[in-house]
């Protein structure tokens, strides 16, 4: 070896396989005896972005129950990158695609850092049962490397739909009835209730039960098929009009149900059926109208009664308050001088026509006022030489001492 030598690799170095090498170099001379010395070199391999992210699975499947809350976390995708530092930093991106013509981003979203997939909307199993999309994992190298994975979301059904009765058809205006001849034997097929449930699985399994019937001893309903059959011989004593109420119930938890009314006519001729059920319809409509008008009349009468009662009570309270105000007031007696009353401050005399008005307080309830003639015992005298004051002359007793005595005014 010369004074300067090079250390050369004989194969490719892979940091992901061996990130560090410890190399020992020994140098010896050719003397006798030979002398040597050694040195150890530590070789660290730097990283280049030569590895793309790799998902833990080649594809993913996830399940979500319908009627979910928007923003619900469905599941998580995970990818790893064998590179180091920035080259190994993975971010997740939802690839653009569409589901039934709608962008997939309106169904789900992907967290860029964690890979958590969230539901953007509430799913309905009856509208969409499953869909799939792609998620891309991309590293932070330059240039970046990436890989894709397919994710399939499957919607699970809930029992959110009640059974729908297809037959017999329930009409609002007309009445449909099934005819049963009076000669019908046991097990005679009257009709069949047909119903469907748009749910799936056990949520769509239907059972039929007879809830009400005019004569429960005459008909039965098949539990699984909804067939209505006679369970005894029809007799002449059986009523022509028979009304059955059938309940259709699914097997979900909690179960949902629907009811259907089946009208059955026990008769041999159509005119008999027509007359019976026409009367039945008219009677029902008449009873409904009568009930409505009776309720309306009762409401009007009740309203008028309450209104009158409130008015009467209000008037009573008002009068009582007015009387209490006058009773407790201490108002003075204010005389009123009519227009034809003479001026007492002058020197003239009173006219021959006199008008008087007396105001008393509410305490003088038993008092009255009498007008007498000239020459009586009590006289009101006007002194022409005075300054206008009036004096009351009493012969026996002051009127003020007797509040219950009448007031007598004489001129």
XYZ file of C-alpha atoms in Angstrom:
411
model
C 0.000 0.000 0.000
C 1.109 3.474 -0.707
C 1.035 6.430 1.619
C -2.600 7.175 0.604
C -5.165 4.502 0.076
C -8.955 4.556 -0.594
C -11.712 2.569 1.014
C -14.072 1.426 -1.720
C -17.412 -0.391 -1.395
C -17.884 -3.533 -3.359
C -21.746 -3.479 -3.234
C -24.676 -1.105 -2.772
C -25.275 0.269 0.686
C -28.808 0.233 2.066
C -29.505 2.340 5.149
C -32.718 0.461 5.775
C -30.680 -2.777 6.003
C -27.543 -1.495 7.763
C -27.499 2.085 8.919
C -23.952 1.950 10.387
C -20.666 0.076 9.751
C -17.641 -0.354 12.008
C -14.509 -0.897 9.848
C -11.130 -1.912 11.295
C -8.020 -1.092 9.225
C -4.611 -2.606 10.074
C -1.369 -1.330 8.552
C 1.839 -3.479 8.823
C 5.340 -3.225 7.347
C 7.478 -5.963 5.777
C 10.306 -5.844 8.265
C 11.513 -8.669 10.389
C 9.895 -8.795 12.749
C 6.848 -7.056 11.125
C 5.351 -4.092 12.928
C 1.738 -2.953 12.550
C -0.944 -0.605 13.873
C -4.761 -0.638 13.624
C -7.552 1.908 13.467
C -11.365 1.516 13.652
C -13.607 3.566 11.391
C -17.335 4.155 12.066
C -19.306 4.602 8.857
C -22.906 5.958 9.097
C -25.140 5.683 6.063
C -27.241 8.759 5.284
C -30.853 8.327 4.126
C -32.331 9.036 0.742
C -36.079 8.859 -0.016
C -36.020 5.534 -1.790
C -38.960 3.841 -0.036
C -42.659 4.589 -0.526
C -45.150 4.249 2.368
C -46.639 0.780 2.741
C -50.109 0.143 4.185
C -50.580 -2.553 6.789
C -53.265 -4.186 4.623
C -53.744 -4.491 0.912
C -57.393 -3.401 1.295
C -59.721 -2.373 4.076
C -63.342 -3.121 4.908
C -65.320 -1.248 7.532
C -68.891 -1.422 8.815
C -71.073 1.423 10.017
C -74.653 1.279 11.290
C -77.121 3.472 9.428
C -78.576 6.617 11.010
C -75.147 7.358 12.435
C -74.131 10.733 13.800
C -72.200 12.908 11.283
C -68.543 13.116 12.268
C -68.459 9.587 13.669
C -65.061 7.856 13.494
C -65.373 4.769 11.288
C -61.895 3.237 11.453
C -58.203 4.038 10.846
C -55.839 3.260 7.971
C -52.129 2.968 8.756
C -49.054 3.104 6.527
C -45.358 2.947 7.401
C -42.285 4.306 5.621
C -38.898 2.605 6.040
C -36.989 5.803 5.422
C -35.801 8.134 8.145
C -36.798 11.505 9.507
C -38.632 13.717 7.011
C -38.575 11.017 4.381
C -40.561 8.750 6.738
C -43.263 11.285 7.657
C -46.551 9.969 6.185
C -49.662 11.994 5.402
C -53.010 10.621 4.207
C -55.048 12.012 1.334
C -58.548 11.074 0.139
C -58.406 10.416 -3.581
C -61.023 12.172 -5.711
C -63.834 9.901 -6.824
C -67.638 9.830 -6.859
C -70.345 7.614 -5.383
C -73.589 7.564 -7.372
C -72.577 10.808 -9.010
C -71.784 12.500 -5.693
C -68.202 13.342 -4.639
C -66.882 10.868 -2.108
C -65.764 13.788 0.063
C -69.430 14.377 0.909
C -69.567 10.877 2.435
C -66.273 10.509 4.321
C -63.154 12.439 5.254
C -59.612 11.329 6.163
C -57.404 12.900 8.807
C -54.114 13.807 7.114
C -51.955 13.075 10.161
C -53.593 10.064 11.778
C -55.434 8.359 8.908
C -58.722 8.285 10.839
C -61.718 8.082 8.524
C -64.821 10.014 9.625
C -68.371 9.835 8.323
C -69.434 13.208 6.965
C -73.142 12.417 6.762
C -75.740 10.115 8.251
C -76.126 7.014 6.088
C -79.385 5.336 5.125
C -79.213 1.641 4.347
C -82.304 1.852 2.140
C -80.551 4.418 -0.091
C -76.971 3.167 -0.142
C -75.735 -0.181 1.119
C -71.985 0.119 0.443
C -69.390 2.214 -1.396
C -65.631 2.281 -1.811
C -62.884 4.841 -2.280
C -59.077 5.153 -2.309
C -56.770 6.646 0.294
C -53.259 7.742 -0.647
C -50.325 7.659 1.799
C -47.573 10.108 0.844
C -44.201 10.682 2.531
C -42.402 13.968 3.066
C -39.365 13.283 0.892
C -38.283 15.157 -2.186
C -39.597 14.035 -4.521
C -42.389 12.485 -2.423
C -43.308 8.843 -2.805
C -46.803 7.466 -2.270
C -49.017 4.391 -2.362
C -52.768 3.799 -2.490
C -55.192 1.468 -0.774
C -58.854 0.684 -1.434
C -61.352 1.113 1.393
C -64.868 -0.357 1.297
C -67.562 0.924 3.624
C -70.592 -1.305 4.228
C -73.745 0.136 5.823
C -75.512 -2.038 8.385
C -79.285 -1.993 8.597
C -81.326 -0.751 11.526
C -84.996 -1.466 12.116
C -86.074 2.044 11.217
C -88.928 1.199 8.838
C -92.351 -0.149 9.718
C -94.005 -2.761 7.498
C -96.048 -1.463 4.569
C -99.352 -3.139 3.720
C -99.816 -3.653 -0.012
C -103.118 -5.527 0.146
C -105.883 -4.972 0.972
C -105.602 -1.388 -0.217
C -106.794 1.120 2.343
C -108.938 3.724 0.575
C -110.370 6.803 2.212
C -113.557 7.261 0.208
C -114.659 3.788 -0.803
C -115.161 0.632 1.216
C -113.698 -2.664 -0.024
C -115.090 -5.906 1.383
C -114.241 -9.548 0.875
C -117.218 -11.866 0.305
C -117.648 -15.153 2.125
C -120.590 -17.366 1.085
C -122.708 -18.799 3.867
C -121.913 -22.247 2.532
C -118.182 -21.803 3.202
C -116.519 -24.717 4.956
C -113.852 -24.734 7.628
C -110.528 -23.413 6.286
C -112.130 -21.294 3.549
C -109.586 -18.732 2.263
C -111.154 -15.307 2.667
C -108.204 -13.134 1.601
C -104.502 -12.659 2.174
C -102.799 -9.686 3.763
C -99.677 -8.774 1.791
C -97.023 -6.561 3.405
C -93.347 -5.757 2.850
C -90.572 -4.261 4.938
C -87.784 -2.347 3.215
C -85.330 -3.284 5.983
C -83.131 -6.342 5.616
C -82.368 -9.500 7.531
C -84.454 -10.286 10.566
C -85.701 -6.692 10.548
C -87.725 -7.646 7.457
C -89.210 -10.885 8.826
C -92.945 -10.293 9.193
C -95.578 -11.949 11.329
C -99.358 -11.479 11.202
C -101.753 -11.421 14.145
C -105.488 -10.904 14.475
C -105.929 -7.988 16.848
C -109.706 -7.419 16.777
C -112.637 -9.079 15.080
C -116.399 -8.897 15.089
C -116.446 -12.648 15.710
C -113.054 -14.019 16.768
C -114.427 -17.557 16.666
C -115.029 -17.333 12.920
C -111.674 -16.228 11.445
C -107.953 -16.744 11.986
C -104.824 -15.251 10.405
C -101.755 -17.239 9.361
C -98.766 -16.203 11.462
C -96.254 -16.301 8.591
C -98.301 -15.932 5.399
C -101.070 -13.528 6.433
C -103.859 -15.727 5.072
C -107.288 -15.140 6.598
C -109.334 -18.335 6.811
C -112.521 -19.516 8.487
C -112.082 -21.754 11.509
C -115.655 -23.033 11.658
C -118.691 -23.479 9.462
C -120.490 -20.268 8.496
C -124.104 -20.209 9.705
C -127.161 -18.053 9.035
C -126.788 -16.492 12.472
C -123.461 -14.896 11.573
C -123.634 -11.151 10.944
C -123.291 -9.960 7.377
C -120.781 -7.260 8.282
C -117.551 -8.588 9.745
C -114.604 -6.306 10.508
C -111.123 -7.671 11.193
C -108.059 -5.735 12.354
C -104.769 -7.417 11.469
C -101.407 -6.361 12.931
C -98.288 -6.854 10.789
C -95.127 -6.860 12.939
C -91.453 -7.205 11.994
C -88.760 -9.055 13.931
C -86.500 -6.096 14.675
C -85.429 -4.815 18.062
C -87.464 -2.880 18.935
C -90.124 -4.227 16.605
C -92.281 -2.025 14.396
C -95.799 -2.747 13.239
C -98.630 -1.671 10.976
C -102.359 -2.362 11.146
C -104.873 -3.000 8.411
C -108.655 -3.264 8.549
C -110.295 -6.020 6.529
C -114.030 -5.851 5.843
C -115.688 -9.198 5.275
C -119.245 -9.705 4.007
C -120.931 -12.980 4.893
C -123.483 -13.170 2.092
C -124.373 -15.069 -1.028
C -125.352 -12.137 -3.253
C -123.706 -8.858 -4.086
C -126.843 -6.657 -3.633
C -127.132 -7.797 -0.051
C -123.528 -6.856 0.554
C -123.927 -3.477 -1.121
C -126.947 -2.483 0.947
C -125.395 -3.545 4.223
C -122.064 -1.814 3.764
C -123.575 1.321 2.231
C -125.639 1.799 5.370
C -122.557 1.108 7.445
C -120.606 3.814 5.631
C -123.373 6.381 5.910
C -123.871 5.633 9.592
C -120.190 6.032 10.275
C -120.025 9.369 8.440
C -123.168 10.596 10.218
C -121.762 9.652 13.614
C -118.471 11.353 12.845
C -120.226 14.576 11.797
C -122.538 14.485 14.812
C -119.618 14.067 17.183
C -117.784 16.991 15.586
C -120.758 19.358 15.873
C -121.471 18.311 19.449
C -117.880 19.025 20.441
C -117.994 22.363 18.625
C -121.271 23.384 20.328
C -119.901 22.395 23.731
C -116.781 24.482 23.139
C -118.823 27.563 22.111
C -121.172 27.301 25.097
C -118.252 26.868 27.473
C -116.515 29.907 26.015
C -119.623 32.094 26.355
C -120.230 30.918 29.913
C -116.671 31.659 30.984
C -116.770 35.074 29.271
C -120.004 36.058 31.032
C -118.664 34.843 34.351
C -115.508 36.911 33.972
C -117.482 40.031 33.040
C -119.843 39.662 36.029
C -116.974 39.133 38.450
C -115.123 42.140 37.002
C -118.171 44.416 37.437
C -118.693 43.206 41.019
C -115.060 43.836 41.891
C -115.162 47.299 40.306
C -118.275 48.338 42.242
C -116.898 46.946 45.487
C -113.658 48.894 45.071
C -115.532 52.109 44.303
C -117.686 51.724 47.412
C -114.627 51.069 49.567
C -112.887 54.165 48.215
C -115.888 56.392 49.004
C -116.421 54.797 52.420
C -112.877 55.367 53.632
C -112.478 58.868 52.154
C -112.632 61.944 54.477
C -113.974 64.425 51.941
C -115.377 67.674 53.352
C -118.906 68.873 52.672
C -118.671 71.293 49.783
C -121.742 73.381 49.183
C -122.948 73.997 45.702
C -124.418 77.300 44.796
C -126.927 77.073 41.966
C -127.100 79.737 39.305
C -130.226 81.415 40.804
C -128.766 81.658 44.313
C -128.399 85.318 45.356
C -125.104 86.981 46.199
C -124.730 86.856 49.986
C -121.966 89.420 49.984
C -124.234 92.139 48.727
C -127.073 93.907 50.350
C -129.867 92.408 48.316
C -132.436 89.903 49.455
C -133.002 86.290 48.400
C -135.261 85.641 45.460
C -138.587 83.939 45.841
C -137.503 80.882 43.846
C -134.878 78.803 45.645
C -132.729 75.870 44.568
C -130.731 73.868 47.112
C -128.344 71.004 46.877
C -126.881 69.297 49.901
C -123.701 67.190 49.821
C -123.152 64.736 52.655
C -120.378 62.234 53.357
C -120.931 58.497 53.028
C -121.359 58.232 56.817
C -124.684 60.036 56.654
C -126.512 57.199 54.964
C -129.758 57.588 56.967
C -130.038 61.364 56.604
C -132.511 63.049 54.361
C -133.379 66.584 53.400
C -136.729 68.331 53.883
C -137.877 71.615 52.485
C -140.289 73.525 54.727
C -142.362 76.706 54.472
C -141.863 80.159 55.991
C -142.623 80.558 59.651
C -141.279 77.237 60.898
C -139.124 76.733 63.932
C -135.698 76.576 62.242
C -134.875 79.611 60.084
C -131.901 80.542 57.948
C -131.520 84.302 58.347
C -129.510 86.556 56.057
C -128.311 89.632 57.874
C -128.096 92.462 55.353
C -125.627 94.349 57.536
C -123.336 91.358 57.932
C -120.363 90.426 55.725
C -122.117 87.491 54.181
C -122.072 84.873 56.896
C -125.081 82.719 57.598
C -126.272 81.775 61.002
C -128.397 78.831 61.911
C -130.874 79.363 64.683
C -132.233 76.327 66.393
C -134.958 76.398 68.912
C -134.416 73.207 70.790
C -131.412 71.218 69.677
C -128.476 71.344 67.261
C -128.863 69.179 64.206
C -125.150 68.333 64.224
C -125.585 66.583 67.534
C -127.977 64.121 65.886
C -126.395 62.733 62.695
C -129.329 60.429 62.081
C -131.914 63.168 62.238
C -133.174 64.784 59.032
C -131.961 68.163 57.877
C -134.741 70.749 57.747
C -134.222 73.889 55.767
C -136.784 76.667 55.999
C -136.905 80.146 54.479
